PDB file of C-alpha atoms in Angstrom:
ATOM      1  CA  UNK A  30     -21.174 -55.818 -24.730  1.00 48.00           C
ATOM      2  CA  UNK A  31     -22.987 -57.404 -21.884  1.00 53.00           C
ATOM      3  CA  UNK A  32     -26.729 -57.550 -21.756  1.00 57.00           C
ATOM      4  CA  UNK A  33     -26.788 -55.932 -18.281  1.00 66.00           C
ATOM      5  CA  UNK A  34     -25.967 -52.523 -19.756  1.00 76.00           C
ATOM      6  CA  UNK A  35     -28.870 -50.411 -20.903  1.00 80.00           C
ATOM      7  CA  UNK A  36     -29.017 -49.000 -24.350  1.00 83.00           C
ATOM      8  CA  UNK A  37     -28.680 -45.222 -24.520  1.00 82.00           C
ATOM      9  CA  UNK A  38     -31.947 -43.326 -24.555  1.00 78.00           C
ATOM     10  CA  UNK A  39     -32.218 -40.763 -27.304  1.00 78.00           C
ATOM     11  CA  UNK A  40     -34.875 -38.119 -26.969  1.00 78.00           C
ATOM     12  CA  UNK A  41     -35.660 -36.030 -29.966  1.00 76.00           C
ATOM     13  CA  UNK A  42     -37.112 -32.802 -28.629  1.00 77.00           C
ATOM     14  CA  UNK A  43     -37.488 -31.114 -31.990  1.00 80.00           C
ATOM     15  CA  UNK A  44     -40.941 -29.715 -32.555  1.00 80.00           C
ATOM     16  CA  UNK A  45     -40.912 -30.505 -36.282  1.00 81.00           C
ATOM     17  CA  UNK A  46     -40.437 -34.075 -37.425  1.00 79.00           C
ATOM     18  CA  UNK A  47     -37.371 -34.116 -39.731  1.00 81.00           C
ATOM     19  CA  UNK A  48     -38.715 -36.993 -41.809  1.00 83.00           C
ATOM     20  CA  UNK A  49     -42.246 -35.732 -42.448  1.00 84.00           C
ATOM     21  CA  UNK A  50     -41.814 -32.008 -41.829  1.00 80.00           C
ATOM     22  CA  UNK A  51     -45.016 -31.929 -39.732  1.00 84.00           C
ATOM     23  CA  UNK A  52     -45.522 -30.406 -36.319  1.00 82.00           C
ATOM     24  CA  UNK A  53     -45.171 -32.946 -33.554  1.00 78.00           C
ATOM     25  CA  UNK A  54     -47.567 -33.239 -30.630  1.00 76.00           C
ATOM     26  CA  UNK A  55     -46.236 -34.121 -27.190  1.00 68.00           C
ATOM     27  CA  UNK A  56     -46.384 -37.872 -26.755  1.00 61.00           C
ATOM     28  CA  UNK A  57     -47.003 -39.778 -23.572  1.00 44.00           C
ATOM     29  CA  UNK A  58     -43.279 -40.449 -23.136  1.00 45.00           C
ATOM     30  CA  UNK A  59     -42.425 -36.770 -23.256  1.00 53.00           C
ATOM     31  CA  UNK A  60     -45.203 -35.929 -20.812  1.00 52.00           C
ATOM     32  CA  UNK A  61     -43.966 -38.529 -18.329  1.00 47.00           C
ATOM     33  CA  UNK A  62     -40.412 -37.179 -18.658  1.00 51.00           C
ATOM     34  CA  UNK A  63     -41.546 -33.688 -17.658  1.00 54.00           C
ATOM     35  CA  UNK A  64     -41.625 -34.345 -13.872  1.00 56.00           C
ATOM     36  CA  UNK A  65     -38.096 -35.738 -14.127  1.00 56.00           C
ATOM     37  CA  UNK A  66     -37.034 -32.555 -15.921  1.00 64.00           C
ATOM     38  CA  UNK A  67     -38.491 -30.496 -13.068  1.00 70.00           C
ATOM     39  CA  UNK A  68     -36.439 -32.522 -10.556  1.00 70.00           C
ATOM     40  CA  UNK A  69     -33.324 -31.944 -12.680  1.00 74.00           C
ATOM     41  CA  UNK A  70     -34.107 -28.215 -12.810  1.00 81.00           C
ATOM     42  CA  UNK A  71     -34.469 -28.097  -9.001  1.00 83.00           C
ATOM     43  CA  UNK A  72     -31.196 -29.949  -8.424  1.00 84.00           C
ATOM     44  CA  UNK A  73     -29.369 -27.801 -11.002  1.00 87.00           C
ATOM     45  CA  UNK A  74     -30.712 -24.657  -9.339  1.00 88.00           C
ATOM     46  CA  UNK A  75     -29.492 -25.997  -6.001  1.00 90.00           C
ATOM     47  CA  UNK A  76     -26.088 -26.750  -7.515  1.00 91.00           C
ATOM     48  CA  UNK A  77     -25.928 -23.271  -9.061  1.00 92.00           C
ATOM     49  CA  UNK A  78     -26.703 -21.728  -5.683  1.00 93.00           C
ATOM     50  CA  UNK A  79     -23.949 -23.791  -4.029  1.00 94.00           C
ATOM     51  CA  UNK A  80     -21.537 -22.800  -6.800  1.00 94.00           C
ATOM     52  CA  UNK A  81     -22.341 -19.102  -6.347  1.00 94.00           C
ATOM     53  CA  UNK A  82     -21.869 -19.442  -2.579  1.00 95.00           C
ATOM     54  CA  UNK A  83     -18.477 -21.151  -3.038  1.00 95.00           C
ATOM     55  CA  UNK A  84     -17.481 -18.491  -5.584  1.00 95.00           C
ATOM     56  CA  UNK A  85     -18.334 -15.702  -3.113  1.00 96.00           C
ATOM     57  CA  UNK A  86     -16.354 -17.526  -0.403  1.00 95.00           C
ATOM     58  CA  UNK A  87     -13.334 -17.777  -2.706  1.00 95.00           C
ATOM     59  CA  UNK A  88     -13.612 -14.107  -3.654  1.00 96.00           C
ATOM     60  CA  UNK A  89     -13.713 -13.118   0.033  1.00 96.00           C
ATOM     61  CA  UNK A  90     -10.738 -15.355   0.764  1.00 96.00           C
ATOM     62  CA  UNK A  91      -8.760 -13.892  -2.119  1.00 96.00           C
ATOM     63  CA  UNK A  92      -9.567 -10.333  -0.984  1.00 96.00           C
ATOM     64  CA  UNK A  93      -8.411 -11.196   2.547  1.00 97.00           C
ATOM     65  CA  UNK A  94      -5.172 -12.623   1.154  1.00 97.00           C
ATOM     66  CA  UNK A  95      -4.508  -9.531  -0.980  1.00 96.00           C
ATOM     67  CA  UNK A  96      -5.142  -7.283   2.038  1.00 97.00           C
ATOM     68  CA  UNK A  97      -2.834  -9.465   4.148  1.00 97.00           C
ATOM     69  CA  UNK A  98      -0.036  -9.156   1.571  1.00 97.00           C
ATOM     70  CA  UNK A  99      -0.460  -5.369   1.424  1.00 97.00           C
ATOM     71  CA  UNK A 100      -0.428  -5.130   5.225  1.00 97.00           C
ATOM     72  CA  UNK A 101       2.715  -7.268   5.503  1.00 97.00           C
ATOM     73  CA  UNK A 102       4.506  -5.199   2.856  1.00 96.00           C
ATOM     74  CA  UNK A 103       3.464  -1.951   4.580  1.00 95.00           C
ATOM     75  CA  UNK A 104       4.685  -3.300   7.943  1.00 96.00           C
ATOM     76  CA  UNK A 105       7.962  -4.431   6.372  1.00 95.00           C
ATOM     77  CA  UNK A 106       8.577  -0.930   4.975  1.00 89.00           C
ATOM     78  CA  UNK A 107       7.695   0.676   8.335  1.00 88.00           C
ATOM     79  CA  UNK A 108      10.088  -1.608  10.244  1.00 92.00           C
ATOM     80  CA  UNK A 109      12.865  -0.840   7.747  1.00 88.00           C
ATOM     81  CA  UNK A 110      12.286   2.912   8.102  1.00 84.00           C
ATOM     82  CA  UNK A 111      12.297   2.644  11.907  1.00 87.00           C
ATOM     83  CA  UNK A 112      15.555   0.691  11.887  1.00 89.00           C
ATOM     84  CA  UNK A 113      17.238   3.172   9.547  1.00 87.00           C
ATOM     85  CA  UNK A 114      15.933   6.116  11.587  1.00 86.00           C
ATOM     86  CA  UNK A 115      17.325   4.551  14.772  1.00 89.00           C
ATOM     87  CA  UNK A 116      20.795   4.169  13.296  1.00 90.00           C
ATOM     88  CA  UNK A 117      20.768   7.607  11.686  1.00 89.00           C
ATOM     89  CA  UNK A 118      19.676   9.253  14.932  1.00 89.00           C
ATOM     90  CA  UNK A 119      22.790   7.844  16.586  1.00 91.00           C
ATOM     91  CA  UNK A 120      24.951   9.257  13.760  1.00 91.00           C
ATOM     92  CA  UNK A 121      23.556  12.822  13.939  1.00 92.00           C
ATOM     93  CA  UNK A 122      26.114  14.016  16.570  1.00 92.00           C
ATOM     94  CA  UNK A 123      28.885  12.894  14.200  1.00 92.00           C
ATOM     95  CA  UNK A 124      27.309  14.917  11.371  1.00 91.00           C
ATOM     96  CA  UNK A 125      27.116  17.915  13.721  1.00 91.00           C
ATOM     97  CA  UNK A 126      30.822  17.531  14.483  1.00 91.00           C
ATOM     98  CA  UNK A 127      31.652  17.366  10.769  1.00 91.00           C
ATOM     99  CA  UNK A 128      29.618  20.577  10.213  1.00 89.00           C
ATOM    100  CA  UNK A 129      31.409  22.382  13.077  1.00 90.00           C
ATOM    101  CA  UNK A 130      34.799  21.311  11.700  1.00 90.00           C
ATOM    102  CA  UNK A 131      33.775  22.565   8.233  1.00 89.00           C
ATOM    103  CA  UNK A 132      32.695  25.956   9.692  1.00 87.00           C
ATOM    104  CA  UNK A 133      36.114  26.385  11.365  1.00 89.00           C
ATOM    105  CA  UNK A 134      38.056  25.232   8.263  1.00 87.00           C
ATOM    106  CA  UNK A 135      39.371  22.211  10.177  1.00 86.00           C
ATOM    107  CA  UNK A 136      37.886  19.683   7.757  1.00 81.00           C
ATOM    108  CA  UNK A 137      40.871  19.091   5.450  1.00 86.00           C
ATOM    109  CA  UNK A 138      42.688  16.164   3.884  1.00 86.00           C
ATOM    110  CA  UNK A 139      41.533  12.689   4.795  1.00 88.00           C
ATOM    111  CA  UNK A 140      39.006  13.984   7.320  1.00 87.00           C
ATOM    112  CA  UNK A 141      37.283  15.988   4.578  1.00 89.00           C
ATOM    113  CA  UNK A 142      37.007  12.854   2.429  1.00 90.00           C
ATOM    114  CA  UNK A 143      35.597  10.824   5.326  1.00 90.00           C
ATOM    115  CA  UNK A 144      33.095  13.566   6.228  1.00 89.00           C
ATOM    116  CA  UNK A 145      31.860  13.919   2.650  1.00 90.00           C
ATOM    117  CA  UNK A 146      31.531  10.170   2.122  1.00 92.00           C
ATOM    118  CA  UNK A 147      29.592   9.877   5.411  1.00 91.00           C
ATOM    119  CA  UNK A 148      27.182  12.611   4.289  1.00 90.00           C
ATOM    120  CA  UNK A 149      26.809  10.986   0.857  1.00 92.00           C
ATOM    121  CA  UNK A 150      26.112   7.551   2.332  1.00 92.00           C
ATOM    122  CA  UNK A 151      23.522   8.899   4.768  1.00 91.00           C
ATOM    123  CA  UNK A 152      21.900  10.811   1.914  1.00 90.00           C
ATOM    124  CA  UNK A 153      21.563   7.557  -0.038  1.00 91.00           C
ATOM    125  CA  UNK A 154      19.732   6.065   2.954  1.00 88.00           C
ATOM    126  CA  UNK A 155      17.191   8.889   2.667  1.00 88.00           C
ATOM    127  CA  UNK A 156      18.473  11.306   5.323  1.00 91.00           C
ATOM    128  CA  UNK A 157      17.645  14.852   4.284  1.00 92.00           C
ATOM    129  CA  UNK A 158      18.933  17.991   5.973  1.00 93.00           C
ATOM    130  CA  UNK A 159      16.583  20.982   6.337  1.00 93.00           C
ATOM    131  CA  UNK A 160      16.327  24.308   8.116  1.00 90.00           C
ATOM    132  CA  UNK A 161      17.793  27.426   6.535  1.00 91.00           C
ATOM    133  CA  UNK A 162      17.722  31.108   7.347  1.00 92.00           C
ATOM    134  CA  UNK A 163      14.633  32.723   5.830  1.00 89.00           C
ATOM    135  CA  UNK A 164      12.457  29.598   5.840  1.00 91.00           C
ATOM    136  CA  UNK A 165       8.921  30.108   7.176  1.00 93.00           C
ATOM    137  CA  UNK A 166       8.653  28.844  10.747  1.00 93.00           C
ATOM    138  CA  UNK A 167       6.759  25.563  11.070  1.00 92.00           C
ATOM    139  CA  UNK A 168       6.350  24.238  14.625  1.00 92.00           C
ATOM    140  CA  UNK A 169       5.981  20.704  13.226  1.00 93.00           C
ATOM    141  CA  UNK A 170       9.551  20.645  11.922  1.00 93.00           C
ATOM    142  CA  UNK A 171      11.268  23.499  13.810  1.00 94.00           C
ATOM    143  CA  UNK A 172      12.060  23.869  17.497  1.00 94.00           C
ATOM    144  CA  UNK A 173      12.045  27.555  18.402  1.00 93.00           C
ATOM    145  CA  UNK A 174      14.715  28.285  21.005  1.00 93.00           C
ATOM    146  CA  UNK A 175      14.084  32.028  21.061  1.00 92.00           C
ATOM    147  CA  UNK A 176      11.642  34.473  19.493  1.00 91.00           C
ATOM    148  CA  UNK A 177      12.765  37.898  18.329  1.00 91.00           C
ATOM    149  CA  UNK A 178      10.272  40.585  17.271  1.00 91.00           C
ATOM    150  CA  UNK A 179      11.259  42.267  14.017  1.00 85.00           C
ATOM    151  CA  UNK A 180       9.771  45.009  11.867  1.00 84.00           C
ATOM    152  CA  UNK A 181      11.383  43.484   8.751  1.00 84.00           C
ATOM    153  CA  UNK A 182       9.200  40.354   8.607  1.00 84.00           C
ATOM    154  CA  UNK A 183       5.493  39.892   7.968  1.00 87.00           C
ATOM    155  CA  UNK A 184       5.287  36.243   9.049  1.00 90.00           C
ATOM    156  CA  UNK A 185       7.286  34.169  11.474  1.00 92.00           C
ATOM    157  CA  UNK A 186      10.476  32.986   9.811  1.00 92.00           C
ATOM    158  CA  UNK A 187      13.828  31.453  10.707  1.00 92.00           C
ATOM    159  CA  UNK A 188      16.372  34.116  11.650  1.00 92.00           C
ATOM    160  CA  UNK A 189      19.228  31.825  12.704  1.00 93.00           C
ATOM    161  CA  UNK A 190      19.822  28.063  12.715  1.00 93.00           C
ATOM    162  CA  UNK A 191      21.532  26.665  15.822  1.00 93.00           C
ATOM    163  CA  UNK A 192      21.250  23.060  14.756  1.00 93.00           C
ATOM    164  CA  UNK A 193      19.945  21.763  11.398  1.00 93.00           C
ATOM    165  CA  UNK A 194      17.023  19.369  11.298  1.00 94.00           C
ATOM    166  CA  UNK A 195      16.966  15.986   9.605  1.00 94.00           C
ATOM    167  CA  UNK A 196      14.177  13.898   8.169  1.00 92.00           C
ATOM    168  CA  UNK A 197      13.701  10.647   6.300  1.00 88.00           C
ATOM    169  CA  UNK A 198      10.924  11.101   3.784  1.00 83.00           C
ATOM    170  CA  UNK A 199       8.116  12.768   5.741  1.00 85.00           C
ATOM    171  CA  UNK A 200       9.332  11.546   9.130  1.00 87.00           C
ATOM    172  CA  UNK A 201      11.245  14.102  11.200  1.00 91.00           C
ATOM    173  CA  UNK A 202      14.285  12.462  12.830  1.00 91.00           C
ATOM    174  CA  UNK A 203      15.369  15.643  14.597  1.00 93.00           C
ATOM    175  CA  UNK A 204      13.690  19.060  14.430  1.00 95.00           C
ATOM    176  CA  UNK A 205      15.767  22.072  13.421  1.00 95.00           C
ATOM    177  CA  UNK A 206      16.645  24.240  16.428  1.00 95.00           C
ATOM    178  CA  UNK A 207      16.197  27.835  15.355  1.00 95.00           C
ATOM    179  CA  UNK A 208      15.765  31.463  16.359  1.00 94.00           C
ATOM    180  CA  UNK A 209      12.441  32.771  15.074  1.00 94.00           C
ATOM    181  CA  UNK A 210      11.828  36.325  13.914  1.00 92.00           C
ATOM    182  CA  UNK A 211       8.214  37.413  14.164  1.00 89.00           C
ATOM    183  CA  UNK A 212       6.296  40.555  13.293  1.00 86.00           C
ATOM    184  CA  UNK A 213       6.058  43.218  15.990  1.00 80.00           C
ATOM    185  CA  UNK A 214       2.676  43.524  17.596  1.00 70.00           C
TER     186      UNK A 214
END
């Protein structure tokens, strides 16, 4: 070891002397070290404050990142739903033609297979058909083409379906076009 290095300083801050078992009194060295301890306390408090500030900054940054990821995922789902809805809207006239052919018993053989597989595939994409006779009328999902007063009903309900409605989840792709029967006034 070189002589330029200082020997380690060992401070025994025990209040009872281990050799004699008597109570120690503060010596001059310990009293002179007290102002240095106060400076250390101030700098450690300053460091703790900086650490807490950095921790809060990191927590805010992490919260922003989590919110960003949620927003991106939500936007991704919305774009996917819009794209699917756009394609399915273009296919609705074909579904209407398949339904008309089925009503007139013209959907047979290979055409029946194609029509059923088209309906199955669109169902897997989330397209749901709605609008049946007897359903309560809801202007949010039904388009009333005519209104017929009737003594047989107590609330407005679907009397006839001209064109079924379609939706994907909660989003209405096309409202059902219906005849509404309402109570007589």
